[in-house]
CSV table of C-alpha atoms and ligand atoms in Angstrom, one decimal:
chain,number,residue,atom,x,y,z
A,1,GLY,CA,84.3,-172.8,56.7
A,2,LEU,CA,86.9,-175.1,58.2
A,3,THR,CA,88.4,-176.2,54.8
A,4,GLY,CA,91.3,-173.8,55.2
A,5,ASN,CA,92.2,-175.5,58.5
A,6,LYS,CA,92.9,-179.0,57.2
A,7,GLY,CA,96.2,-179.0,59.0
A,8,TRP,CA,94.5,-178.6,62.4
A,9,LYS,CA,95.5,-181.4,64.8
A,10,PRO,CA,93.1,-182.9,67.4
A,11,VAL,CA,93.8,-181.5,70.8
A,12,TRP,CA,93.7,-184.8,72.5
A,13,ARG,CA,94.8,-188.3,71.5
A,14,GLU,CA,92.5,-191.3,70.7
A,15,PRO,CA,94.5,-194.0,72.5
A,16,ASP,CA,93.5,-197.7,72.8
A,17,PRO,CA,92.9,-198.8,76.4
A,18,LYS,CA,95.9,-200.2,78.2
A,19,PRO,CA,95.3,-203.4,80.2
A,20,GLU,CA,95.9,-201.6,83.6
A,21,TYR,CA,95.8,-198.2,85.1
A,22,ASP,CA,96.4,-196.7,88.6
A,23,ILE,CA,93.0,-195.0,88.4
A,24,VAL,CA,90.1,-195.6,86.0
A,25,ILE,CA,87.5,-192.8,85.9
A,26,VAL,CA,84.1,-193.9,84.6
A,27,GLY,CA,82.4,-191.1,82.7
A,28,GLY,CA,83.9,-188.4,80.5
A,29,GLY,CA,81.6,-185.6,81.5
A,30,GLY,CA,82.8,-182.4,83.1
A,31,HIS,CA,83.4,-184.0,86.5
A,32,GLY,CA,85.3,-187.0,85.2
A,33,LEU,CA,87.6,-184.8,83.0
A,34,ALA,CA,88.2,-182.3,85.8
A,35,THR,CA,89.0,-185.2,88.2
A,36,ALA,CA,91.6,-186.5,85.7
A,37,TYR,CA,93.0,-183.0,85.1
A,38,TYR,CA,93.5,-182.3,88.8
A,39,LEU,CA,94.8,-185.8,89.6
A,40,ALA,CA,97.5,-185.2,87.0
A,41,LYS,CA,98.2,-181.5,87.7
A,42,GLU,CA,97.8,-181.2,91.4
A,43,PHE,CA,98.5,-184.7,92.7
A,44,GLY,CA,101.1,-185.8,90.2
A,45,MET,CA,99.3,-189.0,89.1
A,46,ARG,CA,99.6,-189.8,85.4
A,47,ASN,CA,98.6,-193.4,84.8
A,48,ILE,CA,94.9,-192.6,84.5
A,49,ALA,CA,92.2,-193.5,82.0
A,50,VAL,CA,88.8,-191.7,81.5
A,51,LEU,CA,86.3,-194.1,80.0
A,52,GLU,CA,83.4,-192.5,78.2
A,53,LYS,CA,80.6,-194.5,76.7
A,54,GLY,CA,79.8,-191.9,74.0
A,55,TRP,CA,81.9,-188.9,73.2
A,56,ILE,CA,83.1,-186.4,75.8
A,57,GLY,CA,80.6,-183.6,76.1
A,58,SER,CA,77.7,-185.8,75.1
A,59,GLY,CA,76.2,-185.8,78.6
A,60,ASN,CA,75.1,-182.9,80.8
A,61,ILE,CA,78.3,-181.0,80.5
A,62,GLY,CA,77.2,-180.1,77.0
A,63,ARG,CA,73.5,-179.7,77.8
A,64,ASN,CA,73.3,-177.4,80.8
A,65,THR,CA,72.4,-173.7,80.9
A,66,THR,CA,75.9,-172.7,81.9
A,67,ILE,CA,75.2,-171.0,85.2
A,68,ILE,CA,77.8,-170.7,87.9
A,69,ARG,CA,77.2,-169.3,91.4
A,70,SER,CA,78.0,-170.1,95.1
A,71,ASN,CA,74.8,-168.8,96.7
A,72,TYR,CA,74.1,-171.8,99.0
A,73,LEU,CA,73.2,-171.7,102.6
A,74,LEU,CA,74.4,-174.7,104.6
A,75,PRO,CA,78.0,-175.3,105.9
A,76,GLY,CA,78.1,-178.7,104.1
A,77,ASN,CA,77.7,-177.0,100.8
A,78,GLU,CA,78.6,-173.3,100.8
A,79,PRO,CA,82.4,-173.5,101.3
A,80,PHE,CA,82.5,-176.2,98.5
A,81,TYR,CA,80.6,-174.0,96.0
A,82,GLU,CA,82.7,-170.9,96.9
A,83,PHE,CA,85.9,-173.0,96.4
A,84,SER,CA,84.4,-173.9,93.0
A,85,LEU,CA,83.7,-170.3,92.1
A,86,ARG,CA,87.2,-169.4,92.9
A,87,LEU,CA,88.5,-172.2,90.7
A,88,TRP,CA,86.3,-170.8,87.9
A,89,GLU,CA,87.8,-167.4,88.4
A,90,GLY,CA,91.3,-168.7,87.6
A,91,LEU,CA,90.3,-171.5,85.3
A,92,GLU,CA,91.1,-170.1,81.9
A,93,GLN,CA,94.6,-169.1,83.1
A,94,ASP,CA,95.0,-172.4,84.8
A,95,PHE,CA,94.2,-174.7,81.8
A,96,ASN,CA,95.0,-172.1,79.1
A,97,TYR,CA,91.7,-172.3,77.3
A,98,ASN,CA,89.1,-169.8,76.6
A,99,ALA,CA,86.0,-171.0,78.4
A,100,MET,CA,84.2,-167.6,78.3
A,101,VAL,CA,83.9,-167.3,82.1
A,102,SER,CA,81.6,-164.4,82.4
A,103,GLN,CA,80.8,-163.1,85.9
A,104,ARG,CA,77.7,-161.2,84.7
A,105,SER,CA,75.8,-161.7,88.1
A,106,ILE,CA,72.9,-163.9,89.3
A,107,LEU,CA,69.8,-162.4,90.8
A,108,ASN,CA,67.3,-164.4,92.8
A,109,LEU,CA,64.0,-162.5,92.8
A,110,ILE,CA,62.0,-162.0,96.1
A,111,HIS,CA,58.2,-162.1,96.0
A,112,THR,CA,57.2,-162.2,99.7
A,113,ASP,CA,58.4,-160.8,103.0
A,114,ALA,CA,59.1,-164.3,104.3
A,115,GLN,CA,61.3,-164.9,101.3
A,116,ARG,CA,63.2,-161.7,101.9
A,117,ASP,CA,64.0,-163.0,105.4
A,118,ALA,CA,65.2,-166.3,104.0
A,119,PHE,CA,67.3,-164.6,101.4
A,120,VAL,CA,68.9,-162.3,104.0
A,121,ARG,CA,69.8,-165.3,106.0
A,122,ARG,CA,71.3,-167.0,102.9
A,123,GLY,CA,73.2,-163.8,102.0
A,124,ASN,CA,74.7,-163.6,105.5
A,125,ALA,CA,75.7,-167.3,105.3
A,126,MET,CA,77.4,-166.7,102.0
A,127,ILE,CA,79.3,-163.7,103.3
A,128,LEU,CA,80.4,-165.7,106.4
A,129,ALA,CA,81.8,-168.3,104.0
A,130,GLY,CA,83.8,-165.6,102.1
A,131,ALA,CA,81.4,-165.3,99.2
A,132,ASP,CA,79.7,-162.1,98.0
A,133,ALA,CA,76.0,-161.3,98.4
A,134,GLU,CA,74.0,-158.1,98.0
A,135,LEU,CA,70.3,-157.4,98.7
A,136,ALA,CA,68.4,-155.2,96.2
A,137,ASP,CA,65.1,-153.6,96.8
A,138,ALA,CA,62.3,-153.2,94.2
A,139,ASP,CA,63.2,-149.6,93.4
A,140,GLN,CA,66.8,-150.6,92.5
A,141,LEU,CA,65.6,-153.5,90.3
A,142,ARG,CA,63.0,-151.3,88.6
A,143,ALA,CA,65.8,-149.0,87.5
A,144,GLU,CA,68.1,-151.9,86.5
A,145,LEU,CA,65.7,-154.4,84.9
A,146,PRO,CA,62.6,-152.4,83.7
A,147,PHE,CA,61.3,-155.3,81.6
A,148,LEU,CA,60.4,-157.4,84.7
A,149,ASP,CA,56.7,-157.5,85.7
A,150,PHE,CA,57.0,-155.8,89.2
A,151,ASP,CA,53.3,-155.5,89.7
A,152,ASN,CA,52.2,-159.0,88.8
A,153,ALA,CA,49.1,-159.6,90.9
A,154,ARG,CA,50.1,-163.1,92.0
A,155,PHE,CA,53.9,-162.7,92.2
A,156,PRO,CA,54.9,-159.1,92.7
A,157,ILE,CA,58.6,-158.5,92.7
A,158,LYS,CA,59.8,-157.1,96.1
A,159,GLY,CA,63.5,-157.2,95.6
A,160,GLY,CA,66.2,-159.7,95.0
A,161,LEU,CA,69.5,-161.3,96.2
A,162,TYR,CA,72.4,-160.6,93.9
A,163,GLN,CA,75.6,-162.6,93.7
A,164,ARG,CA,77.6,-160.3,91.4
A,165,ARG,CA,80.4,-162.9,91.0
A,166,GLY,CA,77.9,-165.5,89.6
A,167,GLY,CA,77.4,-165.8,85.9
A,168,THR,CA,77.9,-168.1,83.0
A,169,VAL,CA,80.6,-170.2,81.4
A,170,ARG,CA,80.7,-171.8,77.9
A,171,HIS,CA,80.0,-175.3,79.0
A,172,ASP,CA,81.5,-177.5,76.3
A,173,ALA,CA,84.7,-175.4,76.3
A,174,VAL,CA,85.0,-176.5,79.9
A,175,ALA,CA,85.0,-180.2,78.8
A,176,TRP,CA,87.5,-179.5,76.0
A,177,GLY,CA,89.8,-177.4,78.2
A,178,TYR,CA,90.0,-180.1,80.9
A,179,ALA,CA,90.3,-182.8,78.3
A,180,ARG,CA,93.3,-181.1,76.6
A,181,GLY,CA,94.9,-180.4,80.0
A,182,ALA,CA,94.5,-184.0,81.1
A,183,ASP,CA,95.6,-185.5,77.8
A,184,SER,CA,98.7,-183.4,77.6
A,185,ARG,CA,99.7,-184.7,81.1
A,186,GLY,CA,99.4,-188.3,79.9
A,187,VAL,CA,95.8,-189.2,80.8
A,188,ASP,CA,94.2,-191.6,78.3
A,189,ILE,CA,90.7,-190.3,77.3
A,190,ILE,CA,89.0,-193.3,75.8
A,191,GLN,CA,85.7,-192.5,74.0
A,192,ASN,CA,83.1,-195.1,72.9
A,193,CYS,CA,84.1,-197.3,75.8
A,194,GLU,CA,81.1,-198.2,78.0
A,195,VAL,CA,81.7,-199.7,81.4
A,196,THR,CA,79.4,-202.8,81.6
A,197,GLY,CA,80.5,-204.3,84.9
A,198,PHE,CA,82.9,-204.1,87.9
A,199,ASP,CA,85.4,-206.8,88.8
A,200,ILE,CA,84.9,-207.3,92.6
A,201,GLU,CA,86.9,-209.9,94.4
A,202,ASN,CA,86.7,-210.3,98.2
A,203,GLY,CA,85.1,-207.0,98.7
A,204,ARG,CA,87.7,-205.2,96.6
A,205,CYS,CA,87.2,-203.6,93.1
A,206,THR,CA,90.1,-204.6,90.9
A,207,GLY,CA,88.9,-203.3,87.5
A,208,VAL,CA,86.1,-202.9,85.1
A,209,GLN,CA,84.5,-204.7,82.2
A,210,THR,CA,84.0,-202.5,79.2
A,211,SER,CA,82.7,-202.7,75.6
A,212,ARG,CA,86.4,-202.6,74.7
A,213,GLY,CA,87.5,-205.4,77.1
A,214,ALA,CA,88.5,-205.7,80.7
A,215,ILE,CA,90.7,-203.0,82.3
A,216,ARG,CA,92.4,-203.5,85.6
A,217,ALA,CA,92.7,-200.6,88.1
A,218,ARG,CA,94.0,-200.0,91.6
A,219,LYS,CA,91.1,-197.5,92.0
A,220,VAL,CA,87.9,-197.1,90.1
A,221,ALA,CA,86.2,-193.7,90.3
A,222,VAL,CA,82.6,-193.5,89.0
A,223,CYS,CA,81.1,-190.1,88.0
A,224,VAL,CA,78.4,-190.7,85.5
A,225,ALA,CA,75.8,-188.1,86.6
A,226,GLY,CA,72.3,-189.1,85.3
A,227,SER,CA,73.5,-192.8,84.9
A,228,SER,CA,74.6,-193.1,88.5
A,229,SER,CA,71.9,-195.6,89.6
A,230,ARG,CA,72.3,-197.8,86.6
A,231,VAL,CA,76.1,-197.9,86.8
A,232,MET,CA,76.4,-198.5,90.5
A,233,GLU,CA,73.7,-201.2,90.3
A,234,LYS,CA,76.3,-203.2,88.4
A,235,ALA,CA,78.4,-203.1,91.6
A,236,GLY,CA,75.4,-204.2,93.6
A,237,MET,CA,74.8,-200.8,95.1
A,238,ARG,CA,71.4,-199.0,95.4
A,239,LEU,CA,71.7,-195.2,95.7
A,240,PRO,CA,69.5,-192.5,97.3
A,241,ILE,CA,69.2,-191.1,93.8
A,242,GLU,CA,66.4,-190.8,91.2
A,243,SER,CA,66.9,-189.9,87.6
A,244,HIS,CA,64.7,-187.2,86.0
A,245,VAL,CA,64.9,-185.2,82.8
A,246,LEU,CA,65.6,-181.5,82.9
A,247,GLN,CA,64.9,-179.5,79.8
A,248,ALA,CA,66.4,-176.2,78.5
A,249,PHE,CA,65.4,-173.7,75.8
A,250,VAL,CA,67.0,-171.1,73.7
A,251,THR,CA,65.3,-168.3,71.6
A,252,GLU,CA,66.3,-166.6,68.4
A,253,GLY,CA,69.1,-164.0,68.9
A,254,LEU,CA,67.9,-160.7,70.4
A,255,LYS,CA,69.7,-157.4,71.1
A,256,PRO,CA,71.3,-157.4,74.6
A,257,VAL,CA,68.4,-157.1,77.1
A,258,ILE,CA,69.3,-159.2,80.2
A,259,PRO,CA,72.5,-158.3,81.9
A,260,GLY,CA,73.0,-161.4,84.1
A,261,VAL,CA,71.1,-164.5,85.2
A,262,ILE,CA,67.7,-164.0,86.7
A,263,THR,CA,65.7,-166.6,88.7
A,264,PHE,CA,62.0,-166.5,89.5
A,265,GLY,CA,61.4,-166.9,93.3
A,266,ALA,CA,57.8,-168.1,93.2
A,267,GLY,CA,58.1,-170.9,90.6
A,268,HIS,CA,60.6,-172.7,88.4
A,269,PHE,CA,62.0,-170.4,85.8
A,270,TYR,CA,65.5,-168.9,85.2
A,271,VAL,CA,67.0,-167.0,82.3
A,272,SER,CA,70.1,-165.5,80.9
A,273,GLN,CA,71.2,-164.2,77.5
A,274,SER,CA,74.0,-165.9,75.6
A,275,ASP,CA,76.7,-164.0,73.8
A,276,LYS,CA,75.0,-164.8,70.6
A,277,GLY,CA,71.8,-163.1,71.9
A,278,GLY,CA,69.6,-166.1,72.5
A,279,LEU,CA,67.6,-166.1,75.7
A,280,VAL,CA,68.7,-169.3,77.5
A,281,PHE,CA,66.1,-170.5,80.0
A,282,GLY,CA,64.8,-173.5,81.9
A,283,GLY,CA,62.6,-174.5,84.8
A,284,ASP,CA,61.3,-177.6,86.5
A,285,LEU,CA,62.1,-181.2,86.0
A,286,ASP,CA,59.8,-183.6,84.1
A,287,GLY,CA,58.1,-185.2,87.1
A,288,TYR,CA,58.5,-188.9,86.1
A,289,ASN,CA,61.7,-191.0,86.3
A,290,SER,CA,63.5,-191.3,83.0
A,291,TYR,CA,66.9,-192.1,81.4
A,292,ALA,CA,65.9,-190.6,78.0
A,293,GLN,CA,67.7,-187.4,77.1
A,294,ARG,CA,64.4,-185.7,76.1
A,295,GLY,CA,61.4,-184.2,77.9
A,296,ASN,CA,57.7,-183.7,77.3
A,297,LEU,CA,55.3,-180.8,76.6
A,298,PRO,CA,53.6,-180.2,80.0
A,299,VAL,CA,57.0,-179.0,81.4
A,300,VAL,CA,57.5,-176.8,78.3
A,301,GLU,CA,54.2,-175.1,79.1
A,302,ASP,CA,55.0,-174.8,82.8
A,303,VAL,CA,58.4,-173.2,82.1
A,304,ALA,CA,56.8,-170.8,79.5
A,305,GLU,CA,54.2,-169.8,82.2
A,306,GLY,CA,57.0,-169.0,84.6
A,307,GLY,CA,58.7,-166.8,82.1
A,308,MET,CA,55.5,-165.0,81.3
A,309,ALA,CA,54.9,-164.4,85.0
A,310,ILE,CA,58.1,-162.4,85.5
A,311,MET,CA,58.9,-161.0,82.1
A,312,PRO,CA,55.9,-160.9,79.7
A,313,MET,CA,58.1,-159.7,76.8
A,314,ILE,CA,59.5,-163.2,76.5
A,315,GLY,CA,56.2,-164.1,74.9
A,316,ARG,CA,57.3,-162.3,71.8
A,317,ALA,CA,60.5,-164.2,71.4
A,318,ARG,CA,60.6,-167.3,69.1
A,319,LEU,CA,62.0,-170.5,70.4
A,320,LEU,CA,64.8,-171.9,68.4
A,321,ARG,CA,65.7,-175.1,70.2
A,322,SER,CA,65.0,-177.2,73.3
A,323,TRP,CA,66.7,-180.3,74.7
A,324,GLY,CA,66.9,-182.4,77.8
A,325,GLY,CA,69.5,-184.1,80.0
A,326,ILE,CA,69.3,-186.6,82.8
A,327,MET,CA,69.6,-185.4,86.4
A,328,ASP,CA,70.9,-187.5,89.2
A,329,MET,CA,68.5,-186.2,91.9
A,330,SER,CA,69.7,-187.0,95.4
A,331,MET,CA,67.0,-187.0,98.1
A,332,ASP,CA,68.3,-184.0,100.0
A,333,GLY,CA,69.4,-182.0,96.9
A,334,SER,CA,73.1,-182.3,97.8
A,335,PRO,CA,75.9,-184.4,96.1
A,336,PHE,CA,78.2,-187.3,97.1
A,337,ILE,CA,81.9,-187.4,96.8
A,338,ASP,CA,82.9,-190.5,98.8
A,339,LYS,CA,84.4,-194.0,99.1
A,340,THR,CA,81.9,-196.8,98.8
A,341,GLY,CA,81.7,-199.9,101.0
A,342,ILE,CA,83.7,-201.7,98.3
A,343,ASP,CA,87.5,-201.1,98.6
A,344,GLY,CA,88.9,-199.4,95.6
A,345,LEU,CA,85.5,-198.2,94.3
A,346,TYR,CA,84.7,-194.5,94.7
A,347,PHE,CA,81.5,-192.6,93.8
A,348,ASN,CA,80.8,-189.0,92.7
A,349,GLY,CA,77.2,-188.1,91.9
A,350,GLY,CA,73.8,-186.8,93.1
A,351,TRP,CA,74.5,-183.3,91.5
A,352,CYS,CA,70.8,-182.8,90.8
A,353,TYR,CA,70.3,-179.8,88.5
A,354,GLY,CA,73.3,-177.9,89.7
A,355,GLY,CA,76.4,-179.8,89.0
A,356,PHE,CA,77.9,-177.6,86.2
A,357,LYS,CA,78.9,-174.9,88.7
A,358,ALA,CA,80.5,-177.6,90.8
A,359,THR,CA,82.7,-179.0,88.0
A,360,PRO,CA,86.0,-177.5,89.1
A,361,ALA,CA,85.6,-178.2,92.9
A,362,SER,CA,84.0,-181.6,92.2
A,363,GLY,CA,87.1,-182.6,90.1
A,364,PHE,CA,89.5,-181.2,92.6
A,365,CYS,CA,87.8,-182.7,95.7
A,366,TYR,CA,87.4,-186.1,94.0
A,367,ALA,CA,91.0,-186.1,92.9
A,368,HIS,CA,92.0,-185.2,96.5
A,369,LEU,CA,89.9,-188.2,97.8
A,370,LEU,CA,91.4,-190.6,95.2
A,371,ALA,CA,95.0,-189.5,95.7
A,372,ARG,CA,94.9,-189.2,99.5
A,373,ASP,CA,92.0,-191.4,100.6
A,374,GLU,CA,90.8,-188.4,102.6
A,375,PRO,CA,88.0,-186.0,101.8
A,376,HIS,CA,89.0,-182.4,100.8
A,377,PRO,CA,88.2,-180.0,103.7
A,378,THR,CA,85.3,-178.5,101.7
A,379,ALA,CA,83.7,-181.8,100.9
A,380,THR,CA,83.7,-183.6,104.2
A,381,GLN,CA,79.9,-183.9,104.5
A,382,MET,CA,79.2,-185.3,101.0
A,383,ARG,CA,79.0,-188.8,102.4
A,384,LEU,CA,77.0,-191.7,101.0
A,385,ASP,CA,75.9,-192.9,104.5
A,386,ARG,CA,74.2,-189.6,105.4
A,387,PHE,CA,70.8,-191.1,104.9
A,388,ILE,CA,71.7,-193.8,107.4
A,389,SER,CA,73.2,-191.5,110.0
A,390,GLY,CA,70.6,-188.7,109.4
A,391,ASN,CA,73.3,-186.1,108.7
A,392,LEU,CA,71.4,-184.7,105.6
A,393,ILE,CA,72.5,-181.6,103.8
A,394,ASP,CA,69.0,-180.5,103.1
A,395,GLU,CA,69.5,-177.6,100.8
A,396,LYS,CA,65.9,-177.3,99.6
A,397,GLY,CA,65.7,-174.1,97.7
A,398,MET,CA,69.2,-173.9,96.3
A,399,GLY,CA,70.5,-177.5,95.8
A,400,ASN,CA,67.0,-178.2,94.6
A,401,GLN,CA,66.9,-175.2,92.4
A,402,PRO,CA,67.4,-175.7,88.7
A,403,ASN,CA,70.7,-174.1,87.4
B,501,FAD,P1,77.8,-185.7,82.2
B,501,FAD,O1,78.4,-184.7,81.2
B,501,FAD,O2,76.5,-186.2,82.0
B,501,FAD,O3,78.9,-186.9,82.4
B,501,FAD,C1,78.6,-188.2,82.7
B,501,FAD,C2,79.2,-189.1,81.6
B,501,FAD,O4,79.1,-190.4,82.0
B,501,FAD,C3,78.4,-189.0,80.3
B,501,FAD,O5,79.2,-188.4,79.3
B,501,FAD,C4,77.9,-190.4,80.0
B,501,FAD,O6,77.9,-190.7,78.6
B,501,FAD,C5,79.0,-191.2,80.8
B,501,FAD,N1,78.5,-192.5,81.1
B,501,FAD,C6,77.3,-192.9,81.6
B,501,FAD,N2,77.3,-194.3,81.8
B,501,FAD,C7,78.5,-194.7,81.4
B,501,FAD,C8,79.1,-196.0,81.4
B,501,FAD,N3,78.5,-197.1,81.7
B,501,FAD,N4,80.4,-196.1,81.0
B,501,FAD,C9,81.1,-195.0,80.6
B,501,FAD,N5,80.6,-193.8,80.6
B,501,FAD,C10,79.3,-193.6,81.0
B,501,FAD,N6,74.2,-177.2,86.5
B,501,FAD,C11,74.6,-175.9,86.9
B,501,FAD,O7,75.4,-175.8,87.8
B,501,FAD,N7,74.1,-174.8,86.2
B,501,FAD,C12,73.2,-174.8,85.3
B,501,FAD,O8,72.8,-173.8,84.7
B,501,FAD,C13,72.7,-176.1,84.9
B,501,FAD,N8,71.7,-176.2,84.0
B,501,FAD,C14,71.3,-177.4,83.5
B,501,FAD,C15,70.4,-177.5,82.5
B,501,FAD,C16,70.1,-178.7,81.9
B,501,FAD,C17,69.1,-178.8,80.8
B,501,FAD,C18,70.7,-179.9,82.3
B,501,FAD,C19,70.4,-181.2,81.7
B,501,FAD,C20,71.6,-179.8,83.4
B,501,FAD,C21,71.9,-178.6,84.0
B,501,FAD,N9,72.8,-178.5,85.1
B,501,FAD,C22,73.2,-177.3,85.5
B,501,FAD,C23,73.4,-179.7,85.7
B,501,FAD,C24,74.8,-180.1,85.2
B,501,FAD,O9,74.8,-180.1,83.8
B,501,FAD,C25,75.1,-181.5,85.7
B,501,FAD,O10,74.9,-181.6,87.1
B,501,FAD,C26,76.6,-181.9,85.5
B,501,FAD,O11,77.0,-181.6,84.2
B,501,FAD,C27,76.8,-183.4,85.8
B,501,FAD,O12,78.2,-183.7,85.8
B,501,FAD,P2,79.0,-184.2,84.4
B,501,FAD,O13,79.3,-183.0,83.6
B,501,FAD,O14,80.1,-185.0,84.8
B,501,FAD,O15,77.9,-185.1,83.7
């Protein structure tokens, strides 16, 4: 089908690495590319390289279930995710690329009275931070989503918390849009270039060793998501992060049935419908630590059970594909955007299963930290030492919720 388009030009260059940059970003996922884009666009820095061991989009940015939302509770998180949602709302105009940003809503189902209380509190925290939140009762949901199993004996549906501005975004278009925007501002995106070590002299990071030779840098910014522990180990750092696989699934294309994103409140299952008609869904992590980008069957069964519990009609849909990606699970479910104890070395990670929605704000805030050496006002608590100081951002229930 593309034979008529032989004249198409690649939208970013394939440069060879230069011997030295002002900033070297390790990892060409969504966060690395967004960081490069905002460094160039908002902070006027151009002498930047993004080093990616595979091809851009080969990691989680191209594997996630595309959900965006800002329905967090805690002050350390909610303003940041709302900042991100606002950046999503203007993103396509900003980088002039169709990323199919679709604010089709997200609904968290409520199954108990205690859960309703918790969700009311969360909704109020969201509204206080400038986000939108709306409580729905069971009657409203029965009218809107008649295919849900309201009278399930174990998990009756008693209502839900809507965020109407939540939704989905075409994930790999996000990588391509940021890549093109960064490249056109002079950033070198260097694929097939694995960082194999850090040059650290007298407590200062002066560059990286790579599969394509040594590269010097004034600042080195790591954002390698599921590979965080393995990469930072090369700088002698041990992180409060474990890596696990998260799987996702898509069915054959169906007629439109699900208007937005729906999450199960009594187990791990969430679902939306893609523009091609496939039901896109996921659930819990594979429980063991792993760096393999594939999961195993017990979780497939567990996710399918979650789906059957809230929408039994999903049992009639045939599964087309499933895949896995590696999650950098932090111990309190919240991320890090911080300097390290080594001068010139910065770290961004711990996104757990929720870093796609964070992509714009993560890039913006990391760029802010790199350019000004100060955290962005919405990311002041995402510190690496919070497990020493005890200032956790313990967002169990949202940071720890897949999607
Ligand atoms: P990645 O795209 O993984 O980027 C990291 C890059 O670093 C990779 O390309 C990797 O190759 C590169 N790298 C690693 N080591 C090196 C090295 N030594 N040298 C050079 N490069 C290196 N989040 C949501 O908000 N909503 C969702 O619905 C959602 N669903 C998900 C579903 C699944 C199945 C998965 C797997 C994840 C999901 N997530 C979701 C989480 C989200 O995708 C991630 O948190 C986020 O994409 C991580 O940031 P990233 O895009 O920069 O990561």
